[in-house]
């Protein structure tokens, strides 16, 4: 029986093999015992968890690494089976807590050179939604053990004095921000949520309201330190090993583990004027958004979201103003449809501009076509604005509605030429009472995404594409609402509508190689070539399901 088949069989029969007791046993007959055990259908203790069924030889191999001083846990694997999606729970054989880049290189090298078929996934705070940071029967490297931030306010000789920050793969963006602000500096491009690791976001893209101007986070990286799938530690940049640099950024963890990143900084503003404005007409909304992301854009941050045309405090128009009491039914135009569109922009400023900021923002809003009575403003510090989701996190967390519930999310990049159709076929249909969570819609400039980056963006002539993020929460049963499977079906239906529209998934999840080939499109051949170059045995990030682990030895396979 082929080993992979055996594993699948073991997984589906739900056995819990106590491999520890088999660890001292070496030889072909351990496999026989495992296969015999797999015939006994022992009920799995958790309906979601696919437990680890590790071969005794793999276990011994990992134990030998532990003996050499690697901090390796075979028991504390529960956290590594969980992620933000709460949709897949694959148990690794072991979790590693690296003390430095050397530990990561050691374990990747050892696995790459071994005869085992172990896989390795780097995991940060576990914000993947589909098991992308899980390694069934493999090794999860807990990257939050790798932290250390150094701000270089004057840059170095090579970067002509431009300031930058160096952070480790396991550092959080919020900590990078805090460290940079000590010098009056800050990174230029962000995600909406800052309690994410540097390595995790840079393996995807990192998109927020600054991306229209600065590109995603991956467009603002000057240099990386990467441990490749061969276990080599390589410094790379646009001029030094550029193939590895561009492959790794947006590379979904397929080519290497990001252990360090050098990120460009700018002078940090002190405060932001934060504005939301409602539209009833999608054409007017998108026209203004596209104007606001043009080269002459006066605002520093441009996003947008969809709300239902009702008083629901979670996803209706009541959620728009910064003070809920600032809006009422009477203010909503009678001709409004089932959904409303909310533009969200900010203007950053500093103390010296305090006396002009009102006037400046007013003149910036003057040419826009939102409903004049549906304009809401607030003012806050730059830090509080960037870390704005933290407050939501604290509130929802205390009610068990943050990382305790499933998040069947779908993120899409939709070409501008398809967006009106997308609005008609999807947005106006899906936003009902049942949609719990943010639905973000805002445009980005494709020219800010270097073609050499691994991340897939819509192909074709459009310079502008939209990010459309369906960020649904699966609320507990007692709160009513659709089932998880209904939500996943909704996502599939949206993807079906998208098929002729040249959309791409962001934070993508695909089932098989054919889908992945289609996803990467014209970038696929290079992606495969890079895999062959940097992780030829397909050890890294198996949870993405792009490549299958290549084995060196077939002997243990065939009992
Ligand atoms: C992938 C992604 C998530 C981009 C933005 N998000 C968000 N998640 C949760 N709440 C949000 C949000 N953006 C605004 N609110």
Tab-separated table of C-alpha atoms in Angstrom, residues 23-497:
chain	number	residue	atom	x	y	z
A	23	UNK	CA	8.875	4.838	18.599
A	24	UNK	CA	11.609	2.396	19.617
A	25	UNK	CA	10.394	-0.108	17.053
A	26	UNK	CA	12.167	0.116	13.732
A	27	UNK	CA	11.649	-1.901	10.588
A	28	UNK	CA	9.142	-2.693	7.913
A	29	UNK	CA	6.777	-4.424	10.298
A	30	UNK	CA	5.890	-1.188	12.115
A	31	UNK	CA	4.058	-0.314	8.964
A	32	UNK	CA	2.219	-3.598	9.147
A	33	UNK	CA	1.148	-2.805	12.706
A	34	UNK	CA	0.018	0.656	11.635
A	35	UNK	CA	-1.950	-0.773	8.740
A	36	UNK	CA	-3.535	-3.384	10.989
A	37	UNK	CA	-4.433	-0.663	13.474
A	38	UNK	CA	-5.921	1.371	10.675
A	39	UNK	CA	-8.427	-1.404	10.020
A	40	UNK	CA	-9.846	-0.844	13.509
A	41	UNK	CA	-12.155	2.110	13.297
A	42	UNK	CA	-11.461	3.843	16.566
A	43	UNK	CA	-13.648	6.929	16.886
A	44	UNK	CA	-11.796	10.186	16.594
A	45	UNK	CA	-12.060	12.330	19.708
A	46	UNK	CA	-12.873	15.491	17.774
A	47	UNK	CA	-15.092	15.579	14.704
A	48	UNK	CA	-12.933	18.282	13.089
A	49	UNK	CA	-9.467	17.124	13.981
A	50	UNK	CA	-7.560	14.928	11.573
A	51	UNK	CA	-5.041	13.454	13.983
A	52	UNK	CA	-1.416	12.856	13.248
A	53	UNK	CA	-0.432	9.354	12.213
A	54	UNK	CA	3.315	9.544	12.168
A	55	UNK	CA	5.603	6.754	11.026
A	56	UNK	CA	7.936	5.495	13.728
A	57	UNK	CA	10.977	6.314	11.605
A	58	UNK	CA	9.828	9.937	11.231
A	59	UNK	CA	9.292	10.151	14.949
A	60	UNK	CA	12.777	8.828	15.665
A	61	UNK	CA	14.197	11.265	13.159
A	62	UNK	CA	12.498	14.182	14.908
A	63	UNK	CA	13.528	12.914	18.326
A	64	UNK	CA	17.137	12.880	17.200
A	65	UNK	CA	16.790	16.601	16.349
A	66	UNK	CA	15.341	17.230	19.807
A	67	UNK	CA	18.311	15.438	21.299
A	68	UNK	CA	20.583	17.888	19.479
A	69	UNK	CA	18.890	20.710	21.406
A	70	UNK	CA	16.067	21.753	19.056
A	71	UNK	CA	13.023	22.897	21.031
A	72	UNK	CA	10.519	20.422	19.706
A	73	UNK	CA	7.170	19.444	21.189
A	74	UNK	CA	5.233	16.304	20.327
A	75	UNK	CA	2.462	16.996	22.830
A	76	UNK	CA	1.585	20.677	22.453
A	77	UNK	CA	0.289	20.358	18.915
A	78	UNK	CA	-3.278	21.554	19.506
A	79	UNK	CA	-2.660	25.237	18.717
A	80	UNK	CA	-0.971	24.284	15.445
A	81	UNK	CA	-4.117	22.438	14.291
A	82	UNK	CA	-6.131	25.637	14.561
A	83	UNK	CA	-6.396	28.696	12.398
A	84	UNK	CA	-8.700	31.662	11.896
A	85	UNK	CA	-10.964	29.809	9.461
A	86	UNK	CA	-11.764	26.986	11.912
A	87	UNK	CA	-12.581	24.902	8.852
A	88	UNK	CA	-9.630	22.455	8.805
A	89	UNK	CA	-7.703	21.016	11.731
A	90	UNK	CA	-4.771	18.867	10.654
A	91	UNK	CA	-2.480	17.690	13.402
A	92	UNK	CA	1.281	17.952	12.888
A	93	UNK	CA	3.701	15.373	14.277
A	94	UNK	CA	5.626	18.049	16.132
A	95	UNK	CA	5.863	21.785	16.749
A	96	UNK	CA	9.258	23.496	16.704
A	97	UNK	CA	10.065	26.695	18.602
A	98	UNK	CA	13.156	28.021	16.811
A	99	UNK	CA	15.678	30.003	18.856
A	100	UNK	CA	17.095	31.578	15.721
A	101	UNK	CA	17.415	31.258	11.970
A	102	UNK	CA	19.989	28.493	12.508
A	103	UNK	CA	17.350	26.242	14.075
A	104	UNK	CA	15.069	26.758	11.076
A	105	UNK	CA	17.899	26.027	8.644
A	106	UNK	CA	18.859	22.936	10.637
A	107	UNK	CA	15.420	21.390	10.587
A	108	UNK	CA	14.644	22.206	6.948
A	109	UNK	CA	18.051	20.895	5.892
A	110	UNK	CA	17.622	17.742	7.946
A	111	UNK	CA	14.192	17.045	6.440
A	112	UNK	CA	15.364	17.924	2.917
A	113	UNK	CA	18.291	15.502	3.158
A	114	UNK	CA	16.419	12.741	4.970
A	115	UNK	CA	14.575	9.767	3.607
A	116	UNK	CA	11.406	10.775	5.442
A	117	UNK	CA	8.368	12.306	3.817
A	118	UNK	CA	7.842	14.922	6.516
A	119	UNK	CA	6.561	18.332	5.484
A	120	UNK	CA	7.146	21.712	7.155
A	121	UNK	CA	4.852	24.698	7.606
A	122	UNK	CA	5.765	28.043	9.153
A	123	UNK	CA	3.004	29.342	11.409
A	124	UNK	CA	2.631	32.796	12.917
A	125	UNK	CA	-0.483	33.730	14.863
A	126	UNK	CA	-2.586	31.334	12.787
A	127	UNK	CA	-4.630	33.824	10.751
A	128	UNK	CA	-4.854	31.615	7.669
A	129	UNK	CA	-8.418	30.669	6.857
A	130	UNK	CA	-7.961	27.307	5.166
A	131	UNK	CA	-5.164	25.379	6.829
A	132	UNK	CA	-2.394	27.102	4.831
A	133	UNK	CA	-0.078	27.038	7.882
A	134	UNK	CA	-0.825	23.447	8.858
A	135	UNK	CA	1.333	20.392	8.164
A	136	UNK	CA	-0.503	17.119	8.620
A	137	UNK	CA	1.920	14.603	10.152
A	138	UNK	CA	4.675	17.110	9.542
A	139	UNK	CA	6.441	19.849	11.450
A	140	UNK	CA	4.958	23.230	12.270
A	141	UNK	CA	7.566	25.897	12.944
A	142	UNK	CA	6.071	28.324	15.451
A	143	UNK	CA	7.478	31.554	14.055
A	144	UNK	CA	6.269	33.749	16.936
A	145	UNK	CA	9.352	32.428	18.729
A	146	UNK	CA	11.410	34.478	16.227
A	147	UNK	CA	11.211	38.161	17.110
A	148	UNK	CA	13.535	41.153	17.057
A	149	UNK	CA	13.020	44.632	15.590
A	150	UNK	CA	15.715	47.123	14.650
A	151	UNK	CA	14.876	50.577	13.288
A	152	UNK	CA	17.476	52.241	11.045
A	153	UNK	CA	16.282	55.891	10.895
A	154	UNK	CA	19.111	56.909	8.588
A	155	UNK	CA	19.076	53.742	6.497
A	156	UNK	CA	22.495	52.455	5.491
A	157	UNK	CA	24.996	53.456	2.835
A	158	UNK	CA	23.419	51.220	0.219
A	159	UNK	CA	19.882	52.617	0.492
A	160	UNK	CA	21.029	56.277	0.266
A	161	UNK	CA	19.909	57.200	3.757
A	162	UNK	CA	16.259	56.205	3.311
A	163	UNK	CA	14.969	54.884	6.659
A	164	UNK	CA	13.982	51.252	7.104
A	165	UNK	CA	13.133	48.729	9.794
A	166	UNK	CA	14.400	45.174	10.075
A	167	UNK	CA	12.003	42.704	11.672
A	168	UNK	CA	12.017	38.944	12.120
A	169	UNK	CA	9.488	36.669	10.424
A	170	UNK	CA	7.574	36.192	13.675
A	171	UNK	CA	7.325	39.865	14.603
A	172	UNK	CA	3.901	41.489	14.510
A	173	UNK	CA	3.151	44.554	12.402
A	174	UNK	CA	1.792	46.306	15.496
A	175	UNK	CA	5.196	45.935	17.175
A	176	UNK	CA	7.000	47.122	14.039
A	177	UNK	CA	4.743	50.186	14.112
A	178	UNK	CA	5.423	50.871	17.801
A	179	UNK	CA	9.192	50.549	17.334
A	180	UNK	CA	9.152	52.804	14.236
A	181	UNK	CA	6.993	55.472	15.888
A	182	UNK	CA	9.704	55.851	18.562
A	183	UNK	CA	11.716	57.481	15.755
A	184	UNK	CA	8.763	59.383	14.283
A	185	UNK	CA	8.691	56.880	11.419
A	186	UNK	CA	6.260	54.238	10.138
A	187	UNK	CA	5.917	51.697	7.311
A	188	UNK	CA	3.932	52.996	4.322
A	189	UNK	CA	1.619	50.105	3.489
A	190	UNK	CA	-0.550	48.076	5.843
A	191	UNK	CA	-3.164	45.444	6.434
A	192	UNK	CA	-6.427	46.403	8.184
A	193	UNK	CA	-5.419	44.284	11.178
A	194	UNK	CA	-1.962	44.628	12.726
A	195	UNK	CA	-1.717	41.566	14.962
A	196	UNK	CA	-0.356	39.474	12.091
A	197	UNK	CA	3.224	38.347	11.536
A	198	UNK	CA	5.592	39.881	9.002
A	199	UNK	CA	6.309	36.471	7.442
A	200	UNK	CA	2.649	35.554	7.070
A	201	UNK	CA	1.501	38.761	5.397
A	202	UNK	CA	4.551	38.954	3.112
A	203	UNK	CA	3.811	35.412	1.894
A	204	UNK	CA	0.459	36.727	0.642
A	205	UNK	CA	0.495	40.481	-0.163
A	206	UNK	CA	-0.852	42.697	2.641
A	207	UNK	CA	-3.625	44.928	1.301
A	208	UNK	CA	-5.299	47.949	2.872
A	209	UNK	CA	-6.343	51.512	2.108
A	210	UNK	CA	-2.745	52.652	1.433
A	211	UNK	CA	-2.167	50.014	-1.273
A	212	UNK	CA	-3.552	52.195	-4.080
A	213	UNK	CA	-0.583	54.555	-3.611
A	214	UNK	CA	2.229	52.413	-2.190
A	215	UNK	CA	1.251	48.984	-3.473
A	216	UNK	CA	0.645	46.101	-1.046
A	217	UNK	CA	3.040	45.420	1.841
A	218	UNK	CA	5.112	43.185	-0.456
A	219	UNK	CA	5.828	46.200	-2.683
A	220	UNK	CA	7.546	47.934	0.241
A	221	UNK	CA	10.140	45.310	1.145
A	222	UNK	CA	13.789	46.152	0.491
A	223	UNK	CA	15.411	42.863	1.458
A	224	UNK	CA	14.585	39.433	2.875
A	225	UNK	CA	16.389	36.685	4.707
A	226	UNK	CA	14.885	33.388	3.584
A	227	UNK	CA	15.520	29.758	4.540
A	228	UNK	CA	14.763	27.894	1.310
A	229	UNK	CA	13.238	24.431	1.056
A	230	UNK	CA	16.784	23.121	0.679
A	231	UNK	CA	17.653	24.572	4.081
A	232	UNK	CA	19.900	27.307	2.689
A	233	UNK	CA	19.804	30.718	4.384
A	234	UNK	CA	19.846	33.410	1.705
A	235	UNK	CA	19.770	37.225	1.815
A	236	UNK	CA	17.865	38.451	-1.212
A	237	UNK	CA	16.629	41.739	-2.679
A	238	UNK	CA	15.681	43.163	-6.091
A	239	UNK	CA	19.389	43.100	-6.973
A	240	UNK	CA	20.694	40.156	-4.920
A	241	UNK	CA	19.150	36.733	-5.774
A	242	UNK	CA	16.134	38.564	-7.240
A	243	UNK	CA	14.512	35.272	-8.339
A	244	UNK	CA	14.192	34.141	-4.721
A	245	UNK	CA	13.168	37.616	-3.529
A	246	UNK	CA	10.258	37.999	-5.957
A	247	UNK	CA	9.275	34.321	-5.708
A	248	UNK	CA	9.030	34.496	-1.905
A	249	UNK	CA	6.945	37.698	-1.766
A	250	UNK	CA	3.365	36.528	-2.287
A	251	UNK	CA	4.722	32.992	-2.750
A	252	UNK	CA	2.327	31.332	-0.269
A	253	UNK	CA	5.233	29.835	1.662
A	254	UNK	CA	6.208	27.601	-1.262
A	255	UNK	CA	9.851	28.592	-1.720
A	256	UNK	CA	11.214	29.486	1.665
A	257	UNK	CA	10.550	30.628	5.187
A	258	UNK	CA	10.858	34.385	5.676
A	259	UNK	CA	13.065	34.821	8.737
A	260	UNK	CA	13.830	38.533	8.376
A	261	UNK	CA	12.528	41.458	6.308
A	262	UNK	CA	13.778	44.966	5.704
A	263	UNK	CA	10.811	47.299	5.275
A	264	UNK	CA	10.814	50.870	3.935
A	265	UNK	CA	9.742	53.617	6.351
A	266	UNK	CA	8.416	57.151	5.926
A	267	UNK	CA	7.902	60.067	8.298
A	268	UNK	CA	4.854	59.188	10.397
A	269	UNK	CA	1.938	61.596	10.565
A	270	UNK	CA	0.621	62.352	14.056
A	271	UNK	CA	-3.119	62.276	13.476
A	272	UNK	CA	-5.714	61.347	10.885
A	273	UNK	CA	-9.041	62.860	9.923
A	274	UNK	CA	-11.177	59.777	9.209
A	275	UNK	CA	-14.201	60.109	6.956
A	276	UNK	CA	-17.088	57.861	5.908
A	277	UNK	CA	-19.648	58.840	3.298
A	278	UNK	CA	-22.653	56.906	1.979
A	279	UNK	CA	-23.773	56.361	-1.592
A	280	UNK	CA	-26.909	54.694	-2.906
A	281	UNK	CA	-25.671	54.446	-6.497
A	282	UNK	CA	-22.866	52.006	-7.263
A	283	UNK	CA	-21.785	53.848	-10.429
A	284	UNK	CA	-21.275	57.082	-8.454
A	285	UNK	CA	-19.478	55.215	-5.668
A	286	UNK	CA	-16.991	53.502	-7.945
A	287	UNK	CA	-16.426	56.625	-10.037
A	288	UNK	CA	-15.415	58.542	-6.884
A	289	UNK	CA	-13.291	55.664	-5.588
A	290	UNK	CA	-11.420	55.434	-8.888
A	291	UNK	CA	-10.850	59.176	-8.874
A	292	UNK	CA	-9.528	58.906	-5.307
A	293	UNK	CA	-6.925	56.270	-6.229
A	294	UNK	CA	-5.584	58.258	-9.187
A	295	UNK	CA	-2.167	59.933	-9.160
A	296	UNK	CA	-3.715	63.232	-8.004
A	297	UNK	CA	-5.498	61.600	-5.079
A	298	UNK	CA	-5.679	63.967	-2.114
A	299	UNK	CA	-6.459	61.245	0.475
A	300	UNK	CA	-3.873	58.888	2.015
A	301	UNK	CA	-6.138	55.926	2.577
A	302	UNK	CA	-9.064	54.815	0.394
A	303	UNK	CA	-11.324	51.886	1.181
A	304	UNK	CA	-15.032	51.170	0.948
A	305	UNK	CA	-17.600	48.715	2.140
A	306	UNK	CA	-21.137	47.559	1.571
A	307	UNK	CA	-23.893	47.735	4.168
A	308	UNK	CA	-27.461	46.464	4.076
A	309	UNK	CA	-30.217	49.062	3.720
A	310	UNK	CA	-31.569	48.443	7.212
A	311	UNK	CA	-30.960	49.449	10.839
A	312	UNK	CA	-29.021	46.313	11.756
A	313	UNK	CA	-26.151	47.506	13.985
A	314	UNK	CA	-23.834	44.775	12.652
A	315	UNK	CA	-24.162	45.161	8.879
A	316	UNK	CA	-26.784	47.832	8.217
A	317	UNK	CA	-26.370	51.631	7.855
A	318	UNK	CA	-26.242	51.972	11.678
A	319	UNK	CA	-22.714	50.535	11.498
A	320	UNK	CA	-21.455	53.430	9.352
A	321	UNK	CA	-21.174	56.493	11.633
A	322	UNK	CA	-18.514	56.643	14.347
A	323	UNK	CA	-21.383	57.452	16.750
A	324	UNK	CA	-24.380	55.206	16.006
A	325	UNK	CA	-26.787	57.982	17.082
A	326	UNK	CA	-25.616	60.147	14.161
A	327	UNK	CA	-27.827	58.262	11.691
A	328	UNK	CA	-31.531	57.467	11.458
A	329	UNK	CA	-33.956	55.857	9.008
A	330	UNK	CA	-35.250	59.279	7.898
A	331	UNK	CA	-31.798	60.169	6.521
A	332	UNK	CA	-31.748	57.296	4.020
A	333	UNK	CA	-32.977	58.354	0.551
A	334	UNK	CA	-36.301	56.720	-0.402
A	335	UNK	CA	-34.982	55.481	-3.751
A	336	UNK	CA	-32.126	53.458	-2.142
A	337	UNK	CA	-31.858	49.798	-3.131
A	338	UNK	CA	-31.164	46.746	-0.965
A	339	UNK	CA	-27.598	47.845	-0.209
A	340	UNK	CA	-25.681	51.067	0.409
A	341	UNK	CA	-22.028	51.780	-0.377
A	342	UNK	CA	-19.769	53.462	2.135
A	343	UNK	CA	-16.599	55.249	1.081
A	344	UNK	CA	-13.921	55.364	3.780
A	345	UNK	CA	-10.965	57.755	3.474
A	346	UNK	CA	-8.428	59.429	5.707
A	347	UNK	CA	-6.262	62.499	5.550
A	348	UNK	CA	-3.145	62.352	7.698
A	349	UNK	CA	-1.818	65.536	9.289
A	350	UNK	CA	0.463	66.840	11.999
A	351	UNK	CA	0.170	69.475	14.715
A	352	UNK	CA	1.299	72.288	12.415
A	353	UNK	CA	-1.702	71.650	10.103
A	354	UNK	CA	-4.277	71.658	12.887
A	355	UNK	CA	-5.818	75.006	11.969
A	356	UNK	CA	-6.260	74.164	8.252
A	357	UNK	CA	-7.276	70.499	8.319
A	358	UNK	CA	-11.064	71.151	8.420
A	359	UNK	CA	-10.878	73.372	5.389
A	360	UNK	CA	-8.523	71.057	3.522
A	361	UNK	CA	-10.721	67.985	4.030
A	362	UNK	CA	-13.827	69.937	3.077
A	363	UNK	CA	-12.294	70.999	-0.221
A	364	UNK	CA	-11.136	67.426	-0.859
A	365	UNK	CA	-14.668	66.120	-0.370
A	366	UNK	CA	-16.265	68.866	-2.500
A	367	UNK	CA	-16.036	67.113	-5.901
A	368	UNK	CA	-17.412	63.798	-4.593
A	369	UNK	CA	-20.979	62.589	-5.114
A	370	UNK	CA	-22.039	60.988	-1.837
A	371	UNK	CA	-25.289	61.991	-0.123
A	372	UNK	CA	-24.373	65.215	1.655
A	373	UNK	CA	-26.388	64.414	4.812
A	374	UNK	CA	-24.704	60.995	5.054
A	375	UNK	CA	-21.180	62.193	5.818
A	376	UNK	CA	-19.432	61.213	9.076
A	377	UNK	CA	-16.062	62.293	10.428
A	378	UNK	CA	-13.833	61.577	13.359
A	379	UNK	CA	-10.289	62.346	14.395
A	380	UNK	CA	-7.743	60.073	16.014
A	381	UNK	CA	-4.025	59.394	16.455
A	382	UNK	CA	-2.173	57.672	13.608
A	383	UNK	CA	-1.480	54.662	15.824
A	384	UNK	CA	-5.103	54.270	16.918
A	385	UNK	CA	-6.267	54.523	13.325
A	386	UNK	CA	-3.882	51.824	12.088
A	387	UNK	CA	-4.683	49.578	15.071
A	388	UNK	CA	-8.440	50.308	14.768
A	389	UNK	CA	-9.481	46.644	14.615
A	390	UNK	CA	-7.928	45.922	17.979
A	391	UNK	CA	-10.880	47.504	19.783
A	392	UNK	CA	-13.254	45.293	17.786
A	393	UNK	CA	-11.090	42.316	18.703
A	394	UNK	CA	-11.271	43.052	22.432
A	395	UNK	CA	-15.060	43.491	22.327
A	396	UNK	CA	-15.840	40.443	20.190
A	397	UNK	CA	-13.281	38.287	21.999
A	398	UNK	CA	-14.972	38.851	25.344
A	399	UNK	CA	-18.241	37.582	23.835
A	400	UNK	CA	-16.613	34.527	22.255
A	401	UNK	CA	-17.099	35.950	18.762
A	402	UNK	CA	-13.504	36.572	17.640
A	403	UNK	CA	-11.099	33.653	17.193
A	404	UNK	CA	-13.568	31.253	18.766
A	405	UNK	CA	-15.848	31.009	15.704
A	406	UNK	CA	-15.395	29.855	12.071
A	407	UNK	CA	-14.576	32.428	9.369
A	408	UNK	CA	-15.582	31.111	5.934
A	409	UNK	CA	-13.941	34.060	4.150
A	410	UNK	CA	-13.643	34.720	0.452
A	411	UNK	CA	-11.329	37.408	-0.935
A	412	UNK	CA	-11.374	38.327	-4.611
A	413	UNK	CA	-9.581	40.632	-6.999
A	414	UNK	CA	-12.128	41.780	-9.599
A	415	UNK	CA	-11.024	43.673	-12.743
A	416	UNK	CA	-12.566	47.157	-12.982
A	417	UNK	CA	-14.231	46.275	-16.281
A	418	UNK	CA	-16.177	43.505	-14.488
A	419	UNK	CA	-17.094	45.367	-11.319
A	420	UNK	CA	-20.524	46.738	-12.375
A	421	UNK	CA	-21.536	43.254	-13.416
A	422	UNK	CA	-20.160	41.870	-10.171
A	423	UNK	CA	-22.205	44.419	-8.222
A	424	UNK	CA	-25.374	43.375	-10.040
A	425	UNK	CA	-24.835	39.643	-9.923
A	426	UNK	CA	-23.300	39.299	-6.468
A	427	UNK	CA	-23.236	42.358	-4.175
A	428	UNK	CA	-26.868	43.394	-4.631
A	429	UNK	CA	-27.936	39.766	-4.110
A	430	UNK	CA	-25.858	38.535	-1.163
A	431	UNK	CA	-26.057	41.394	1.313
A	432	UNK	CA	-29.141	40.333	3.221
A	433	UNK	CA	-29.903	40.082	6.947
A	434	UNK	CA	-27.902	36.862	6.866
A	435	UNK	CA	-24.530	38.385	6.032
A	436	UNK	CA	-22.600	38.772	9.267
A	437	UNK	CA	-19.213	40.449	8.894
A	438	UNK	CA	-17.574	43.154	6.770
A	439	UNK	CA	-17.934	43.215	2.976
A	440	UNK	CA	-15.116	45.395	1.677
A	441	UNK	CA	-15.007	46.841	-1.860
A	442	UNK	CA	-12.293	49.197	-3.069
A	443	UNK	CA	-10.045	49.680	-6.091
A	444	UNK	CA	-6.271	49.198	-6.419
A	445	UNK	CA	-3.722	50.163	-9.064
A	446	UNK	CA	-2.159	47.171	-10.812
A	447	UNK	CA	0.985	49.131	-11.724
A	448	UNK	CA	1.920	49.119	-8.003
A	449	UNK	CA	2.213	45.325	-8.127
A	450	UNK	CA	5.575	44.334	-9.629
A	451	UNK	CA	4.985	41.669	-12.292
A	452	UNK	CA	7.837	39.591	-10.869
A	453	UNK	CA	6.035	39.053	-7.523
A	454	UNK	CA	4.526	35.581	-7.106
A	455	UNK	CA	1.080	36.901	-6.148
A	456	UNK	CA	-1.565	36.499	-8.855
A	457	UNK	CA	-3.538	39.581	-9.880
A	458	UNK	CA	-6.176	39.771	-12.641
A	459	UNK	CA	-4.698	39.423	-16.126
A	460	UNK	CA	-5.851	41.561	-19.029
A	461	UNK	CA	-5.640	45.254	-19.875
A	462	UNK	CA	-7.369	46.828	-16.821
A	463	UNK	CA	-5.028	49.048	-14.789
A	464	UNK	CA	-7.505	48.986	-11.901
A	465	UNK	CA	-8.832	45.960	-10.056
A	466	UNK	CA	-11.028	45.841	-6.967
A	467	UNK	CA	-10.499	43.889	-3.808
A	468	UNK	CA	-13.831	42.431	-2.746
A	469	UNK	CA	-13.615	40.770	0.666
A	470	UNK	CA	-16.497	38.688	1.994
A	471	UNK	CA	-15.405	38.424	5.635
A	472	UNK	CA	-18.237	36.387	7.116
A	473	UNK	CA	-18.436	35.171	10.692
A	474	UNK	CA	-20.171	31.919	11.540
A	475	UNK	CA	-22.097	32.973	14.626
A	476	UNK	CA	-23.008	30.366	17.249
A	477	UNK	CA	-26.121	28.293	16.446
A	478	UNK	CA	-28.228	29.979	19.107
A	479	UNK	CA	-27.847	33.285	17.274
A	480	UNK	CA	-29.588	31.790	14.233
A	481	UNK	CA	-28.413	32.675	10.737
A	482	UNK	CA	-27.171	30.447	7.919
A	483	UNK	CA	-25.226	27.252	8.526
A	484	UNK	CA	-21.535	26.980	7.791
A	485	UNK	CA	-22.199	24.761	4.785
A	486	UNK	CA	-24.652	27.325	3.386
A	487	UNK	CA	-21.953	29.986	3.685
A	488	UNK	CA	-19.399	27.781	1.931
A	489	UNK	CA	-21.963	27.116	-0.816
A	490	UNK	CA	-22.522	30.881	-1.141
A	491	UNK	CA	-18.764	31.272	-1.648
A	492	UNK	CA	-18.762	28.561	-4.327
A	493	UNK	CA	-21.659	30.288	-6.071
A	494	UNK	CA	-19.792	33.595	-6.049
A	495	UNK	CA	-16.744	31.863	-7.511
A	496	UNK	CA	-18.944	30.401	-10.242
A	497	UNK	CA	-20.265	33.857	-11.145
